[in-house]
Structures are given as C-alpha cells and as structure tokens.
mmCIF file of C-alpha atoms in Angstrom:
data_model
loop_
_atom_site.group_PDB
_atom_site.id
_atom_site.type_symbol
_atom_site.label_atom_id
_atom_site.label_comp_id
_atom_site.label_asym_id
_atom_site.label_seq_id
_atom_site.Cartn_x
_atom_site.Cartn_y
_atom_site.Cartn_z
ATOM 1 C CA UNK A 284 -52.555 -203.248 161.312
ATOM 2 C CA UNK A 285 -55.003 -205.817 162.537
ATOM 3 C CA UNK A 286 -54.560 -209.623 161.278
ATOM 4 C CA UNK A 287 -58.044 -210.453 160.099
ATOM 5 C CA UNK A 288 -56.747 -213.619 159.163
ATOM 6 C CA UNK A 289 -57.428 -214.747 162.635
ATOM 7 C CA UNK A 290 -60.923 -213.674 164.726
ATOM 8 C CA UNK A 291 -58.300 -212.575 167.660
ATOM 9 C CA UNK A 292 -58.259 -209.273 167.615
ATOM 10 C CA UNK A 293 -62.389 -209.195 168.452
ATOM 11 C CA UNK A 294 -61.811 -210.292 172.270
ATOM 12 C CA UNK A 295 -60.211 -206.583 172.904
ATOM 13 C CA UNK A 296 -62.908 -204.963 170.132
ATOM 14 C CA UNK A 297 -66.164 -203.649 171.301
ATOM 15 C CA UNK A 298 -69.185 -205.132 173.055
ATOM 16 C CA UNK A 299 -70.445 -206.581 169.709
ATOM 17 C CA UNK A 300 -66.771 -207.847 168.559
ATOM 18 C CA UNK A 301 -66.291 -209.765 171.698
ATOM 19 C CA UNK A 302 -69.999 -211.187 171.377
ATOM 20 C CA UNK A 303 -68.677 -212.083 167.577
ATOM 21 C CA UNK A 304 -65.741 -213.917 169.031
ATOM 22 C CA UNK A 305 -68.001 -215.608 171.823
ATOM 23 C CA UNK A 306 -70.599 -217.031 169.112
ATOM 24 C CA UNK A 307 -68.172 -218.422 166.746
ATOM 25 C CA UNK A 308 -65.596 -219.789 168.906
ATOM 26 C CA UNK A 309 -68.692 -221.657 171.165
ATOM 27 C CA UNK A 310 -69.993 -222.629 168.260
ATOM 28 C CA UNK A 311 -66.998 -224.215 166.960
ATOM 29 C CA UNK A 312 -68.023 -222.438 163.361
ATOM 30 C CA UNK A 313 -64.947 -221.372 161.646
ATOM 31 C CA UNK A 314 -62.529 -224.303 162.944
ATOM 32 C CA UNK A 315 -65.677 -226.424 161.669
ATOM 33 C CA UNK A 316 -64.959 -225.541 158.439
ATOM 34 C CA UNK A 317 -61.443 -224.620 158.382
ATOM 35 C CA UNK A 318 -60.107 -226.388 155.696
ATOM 36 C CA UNK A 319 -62.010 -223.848 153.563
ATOM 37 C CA UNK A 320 -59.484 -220.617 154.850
ATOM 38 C CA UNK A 321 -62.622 -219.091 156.489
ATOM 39 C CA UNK A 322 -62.398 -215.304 156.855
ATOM 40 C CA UNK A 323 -64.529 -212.761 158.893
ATOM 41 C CA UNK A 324 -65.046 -210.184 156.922
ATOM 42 C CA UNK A 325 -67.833 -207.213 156.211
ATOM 43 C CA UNK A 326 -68.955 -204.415 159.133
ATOM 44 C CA UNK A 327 -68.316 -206.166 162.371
ATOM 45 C CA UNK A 328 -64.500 -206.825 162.228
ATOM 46 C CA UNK A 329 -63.887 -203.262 161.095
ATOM 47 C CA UNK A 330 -66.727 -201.718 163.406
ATOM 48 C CA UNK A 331 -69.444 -199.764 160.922
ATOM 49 C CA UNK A 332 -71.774 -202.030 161.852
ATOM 50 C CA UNK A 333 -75.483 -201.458 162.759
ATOM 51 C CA UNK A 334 -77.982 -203.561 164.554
ATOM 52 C CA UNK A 335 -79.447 -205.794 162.272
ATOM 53 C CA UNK A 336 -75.526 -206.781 160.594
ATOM 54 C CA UNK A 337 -74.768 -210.177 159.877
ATOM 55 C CA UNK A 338 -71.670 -212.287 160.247
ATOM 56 C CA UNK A 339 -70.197 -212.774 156.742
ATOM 57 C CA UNK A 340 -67.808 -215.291 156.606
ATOM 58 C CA UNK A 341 -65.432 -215.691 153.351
ATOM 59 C CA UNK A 342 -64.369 -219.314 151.899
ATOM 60 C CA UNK A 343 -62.334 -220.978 149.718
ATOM 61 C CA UNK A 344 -63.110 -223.983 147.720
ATOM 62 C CA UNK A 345 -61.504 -226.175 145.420
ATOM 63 C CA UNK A 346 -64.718 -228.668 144.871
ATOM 64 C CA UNK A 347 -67.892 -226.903 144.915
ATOM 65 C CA UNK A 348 -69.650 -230.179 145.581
ATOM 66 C CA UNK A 349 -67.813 -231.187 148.651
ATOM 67 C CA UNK A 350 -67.928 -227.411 149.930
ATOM 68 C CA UNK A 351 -71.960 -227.709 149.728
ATOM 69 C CA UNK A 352 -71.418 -231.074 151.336
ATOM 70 C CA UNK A 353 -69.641 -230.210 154.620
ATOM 71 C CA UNK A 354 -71.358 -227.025 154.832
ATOM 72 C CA UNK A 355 -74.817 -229.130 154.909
ATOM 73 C CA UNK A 356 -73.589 -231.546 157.246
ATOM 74 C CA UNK A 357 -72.033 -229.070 159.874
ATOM 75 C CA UNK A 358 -74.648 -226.457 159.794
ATOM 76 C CA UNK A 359 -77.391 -228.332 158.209
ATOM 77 C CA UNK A 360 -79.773 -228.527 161.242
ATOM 78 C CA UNK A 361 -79.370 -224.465 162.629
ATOM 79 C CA UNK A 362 -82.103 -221.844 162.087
ATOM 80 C CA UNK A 363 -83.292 -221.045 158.734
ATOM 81 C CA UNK A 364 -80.153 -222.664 156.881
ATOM 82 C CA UNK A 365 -80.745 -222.314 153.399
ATOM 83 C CA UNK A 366 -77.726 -222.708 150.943
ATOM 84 C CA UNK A 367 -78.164 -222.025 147.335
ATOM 85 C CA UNK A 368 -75.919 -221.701 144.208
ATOM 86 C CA UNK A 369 -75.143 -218.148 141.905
ATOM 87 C CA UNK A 370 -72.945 -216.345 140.372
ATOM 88 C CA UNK A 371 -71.126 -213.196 141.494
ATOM 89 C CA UNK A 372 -68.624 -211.255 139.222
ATOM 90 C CA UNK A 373 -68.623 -214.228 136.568
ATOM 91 C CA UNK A 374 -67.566 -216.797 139.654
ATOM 92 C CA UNK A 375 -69.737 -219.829 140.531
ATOM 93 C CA UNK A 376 -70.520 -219.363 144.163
ATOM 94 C CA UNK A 377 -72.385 -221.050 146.920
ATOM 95 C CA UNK A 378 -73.915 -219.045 149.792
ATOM 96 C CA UNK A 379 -75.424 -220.392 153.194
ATOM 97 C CA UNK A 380 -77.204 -218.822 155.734
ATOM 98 C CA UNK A 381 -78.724 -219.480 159.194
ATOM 99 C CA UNK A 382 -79.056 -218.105 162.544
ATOM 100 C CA UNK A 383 -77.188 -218.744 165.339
ATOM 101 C CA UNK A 384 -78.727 -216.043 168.356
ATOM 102 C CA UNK A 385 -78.441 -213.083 168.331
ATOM 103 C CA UNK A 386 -76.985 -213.153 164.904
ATOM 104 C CA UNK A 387 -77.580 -214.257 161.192
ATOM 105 C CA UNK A 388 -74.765 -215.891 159.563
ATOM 106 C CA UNK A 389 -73.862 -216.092 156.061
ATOM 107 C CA UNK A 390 -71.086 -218.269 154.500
ATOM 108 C CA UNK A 391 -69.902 -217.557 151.366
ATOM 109 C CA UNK A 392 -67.769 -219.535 149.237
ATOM 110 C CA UNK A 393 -65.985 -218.864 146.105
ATOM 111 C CA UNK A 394 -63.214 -220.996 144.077
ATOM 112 C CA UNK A 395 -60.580 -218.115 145.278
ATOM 113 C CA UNK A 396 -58.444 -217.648 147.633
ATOM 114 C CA UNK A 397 -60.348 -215.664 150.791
ATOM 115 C CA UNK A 398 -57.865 -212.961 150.944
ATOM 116 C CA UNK A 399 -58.415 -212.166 146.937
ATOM 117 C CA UNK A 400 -62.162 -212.239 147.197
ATOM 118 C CA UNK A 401 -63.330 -208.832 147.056
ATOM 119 C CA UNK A 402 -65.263 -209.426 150.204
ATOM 120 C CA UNK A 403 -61.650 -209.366 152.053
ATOM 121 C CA UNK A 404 -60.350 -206.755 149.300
ATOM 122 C CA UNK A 405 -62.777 -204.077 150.564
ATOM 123 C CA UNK A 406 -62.712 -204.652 154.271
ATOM 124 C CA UNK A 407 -58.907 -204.301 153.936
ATOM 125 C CA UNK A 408 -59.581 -201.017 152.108
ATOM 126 C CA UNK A 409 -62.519 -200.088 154.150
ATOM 127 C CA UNK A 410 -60.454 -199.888 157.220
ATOM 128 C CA UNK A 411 -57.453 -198.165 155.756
ATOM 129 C CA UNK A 412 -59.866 -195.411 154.606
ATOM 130 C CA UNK A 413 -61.529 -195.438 158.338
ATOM 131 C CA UNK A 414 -57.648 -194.946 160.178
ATOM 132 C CA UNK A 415 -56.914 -192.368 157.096
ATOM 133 C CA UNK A 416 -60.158 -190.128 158.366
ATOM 134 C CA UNK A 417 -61.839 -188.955 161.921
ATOM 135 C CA UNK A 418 -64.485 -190.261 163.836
ATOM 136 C CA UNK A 419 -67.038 -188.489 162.350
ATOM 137 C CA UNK A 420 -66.720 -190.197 159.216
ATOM 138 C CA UNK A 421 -66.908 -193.605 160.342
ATOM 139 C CA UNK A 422 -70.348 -192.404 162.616
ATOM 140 C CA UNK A 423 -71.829 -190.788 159.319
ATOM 141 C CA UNK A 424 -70.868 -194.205 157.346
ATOM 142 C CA UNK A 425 -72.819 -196.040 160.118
ATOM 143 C CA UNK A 426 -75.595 -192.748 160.005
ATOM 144 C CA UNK A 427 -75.991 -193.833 155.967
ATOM 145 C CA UNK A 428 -76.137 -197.753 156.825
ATOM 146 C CA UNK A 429 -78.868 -196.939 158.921
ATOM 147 C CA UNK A 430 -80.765 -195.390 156.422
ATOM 148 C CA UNK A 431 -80.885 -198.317 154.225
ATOM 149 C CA UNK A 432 -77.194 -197.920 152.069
ATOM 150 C CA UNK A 433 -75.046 -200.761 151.778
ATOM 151 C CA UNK A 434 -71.431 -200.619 153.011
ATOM 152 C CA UNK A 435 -69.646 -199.756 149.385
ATOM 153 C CA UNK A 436 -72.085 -197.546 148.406
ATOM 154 C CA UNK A 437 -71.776 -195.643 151.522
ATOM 155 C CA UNK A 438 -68.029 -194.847 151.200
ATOM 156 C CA UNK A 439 -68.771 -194.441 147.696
ATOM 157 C CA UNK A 440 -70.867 -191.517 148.597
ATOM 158 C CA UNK A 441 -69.152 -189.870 151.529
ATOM 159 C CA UNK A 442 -65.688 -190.251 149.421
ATOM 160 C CA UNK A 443 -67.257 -188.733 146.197
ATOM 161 C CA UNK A 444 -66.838 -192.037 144.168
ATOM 162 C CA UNK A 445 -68.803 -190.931 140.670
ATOM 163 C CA UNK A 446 -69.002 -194.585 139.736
ATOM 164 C CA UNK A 447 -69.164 -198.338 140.371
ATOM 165 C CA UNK A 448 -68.750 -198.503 144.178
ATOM 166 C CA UNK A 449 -68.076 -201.825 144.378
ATOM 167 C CA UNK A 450 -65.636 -201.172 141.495
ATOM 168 C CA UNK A 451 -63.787 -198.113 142.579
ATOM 169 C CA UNK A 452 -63.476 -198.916 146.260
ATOM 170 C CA UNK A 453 -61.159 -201.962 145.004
ATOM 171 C CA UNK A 454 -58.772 -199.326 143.227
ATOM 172 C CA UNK A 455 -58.858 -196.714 145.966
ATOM 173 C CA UNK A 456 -55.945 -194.744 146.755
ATOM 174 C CA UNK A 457 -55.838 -193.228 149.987
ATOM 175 C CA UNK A 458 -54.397 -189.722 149.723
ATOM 176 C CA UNK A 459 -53.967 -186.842 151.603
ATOM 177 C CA UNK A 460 -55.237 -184.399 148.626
ATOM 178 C CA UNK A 461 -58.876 -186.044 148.549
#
C-alpha cells in the first residue's frame, strides 16, 4: 500500500506524478508549511486525474488565525492567491489557492487531523476500490471526470451508490459480491 503520508512515492508515478513531486519539492511548498501535517491528496496521487486537476493539499490546524497567517506570508505573493474562510460538514475551514505553473494549487485547512479529513478518507478508499477493479474502470472514472463529474460522484455512479456520494464512499465496503 502506498504511504501518502509522504509525496515519495510520485518520483516512480507517472509523467504528471513526477512533475507533482518536481513542483512542490522546488517550491519548498509542503515543508513550508509543515507544521500543519500537509497531505497530498485528491486525483493526482491516486492517478484519475485529468488535465485541468489541481493539487489539493490537506492541513491541520490548531489556530485558525495563525494558519491564515503563515499561509499569507509563505504563499502570499504567487498567482491568483486568494484565501477565504467557510464551512464544510459543520467545520470552520480556510481554503487558499494560487498557481504555481503548470498547476493550480489549493490548500485546505481544517481543525482535524489530515488523515481524518474526509479529503484523505476518500483517497484512501478511492484507491482501494481502483486495486479491487481493472483498468477499465479507473479509464471510465477518468472518461466521467472528463465530462464534467466530480471524483465522488463518479465512483458513486460507476459503483451504483443510490445516495450521498460523498457520504457513502466514506462507508464503502469493498467486496467481491458487488
């Protein structure tokens, strides 16, 4: 199983994995903000990604205010940063995004842990279901990505979810009977 703890395992990956690895390890981005527990997470690391993806990188922080702080400062002055404040599933969370070429980055913190943010939760899940199926279903994931569909929704469909993608994916069993 890979360790997506660590952005290691995208110097063997593909063309765009190794690119991944080049751009954030030049750019200094996730040891910049390390004390957070950054994650890669989302379509690159587990390869279902299409051309336009973005890096999505997963944080953890204990003072929202100082989180927004050292995010300004370190990535303050890159293409279209923007950071702004929301609320996703009931959490407060801040999300920041800019451009570093060729990609678009977006940092996303919550006050969780990284690996219980359900950012992490599906990729873990998202790639157990890819190894549990053929190559053809991972191409016809990337086929409905294409067309607009976002990543849960996607397996939702392919896998028959009848509800909540989002939801369901997080309680997903893989079995040998589906």
């Amino acid at each position: 199983m890979v360790d997506f703890s660590t952005i290691e395992y995208l110097k063997n990956g593909n063309q765009k994995q190794v690119l991944t690895y080049e751009i954030l390890t030049q750019n200094n981005i996730l040891e910049n903000i390390d004390e957070f527990d950054p994650i890669l997470v989302g379509t690159i690391p587990i390869n279902i990604d299409i051309e336009n993806s973005d890096l999505d990188i997963i944080c953890f922080w204990k003072n929202k205010t100082d989180f927004k702080t050292k995010i300004q400062s370190v990535f303050g002055n890159e293409k279209e940063f923007k950071i702004q404040e929301t609320h996703i599933d009931n959490l407060e969370t801040v999300i920041a995004n800019f451009k570093i070429d060729p990609f678009e980055i977006e940092i996303f913190g919550q006050n969780i842990p990284t690996k219980n943010q359900n950012g992490y939760k599906h990729m873990i899940i998202e790639n157990q279901i890819l190894a549990s199926k053929d190559e053809n279903f991972r191409l016809e994931i990337i086929k409905l990505k294409q067309k607009g569909y976002k990543t849960e929704p996607a397996f939702g469909l392919l896998l028959g979810l009848k509800n909540d993608p989002y939801l369901e994916l997080l309680h997903y069993k893989i079995d040998s009977n589906r």
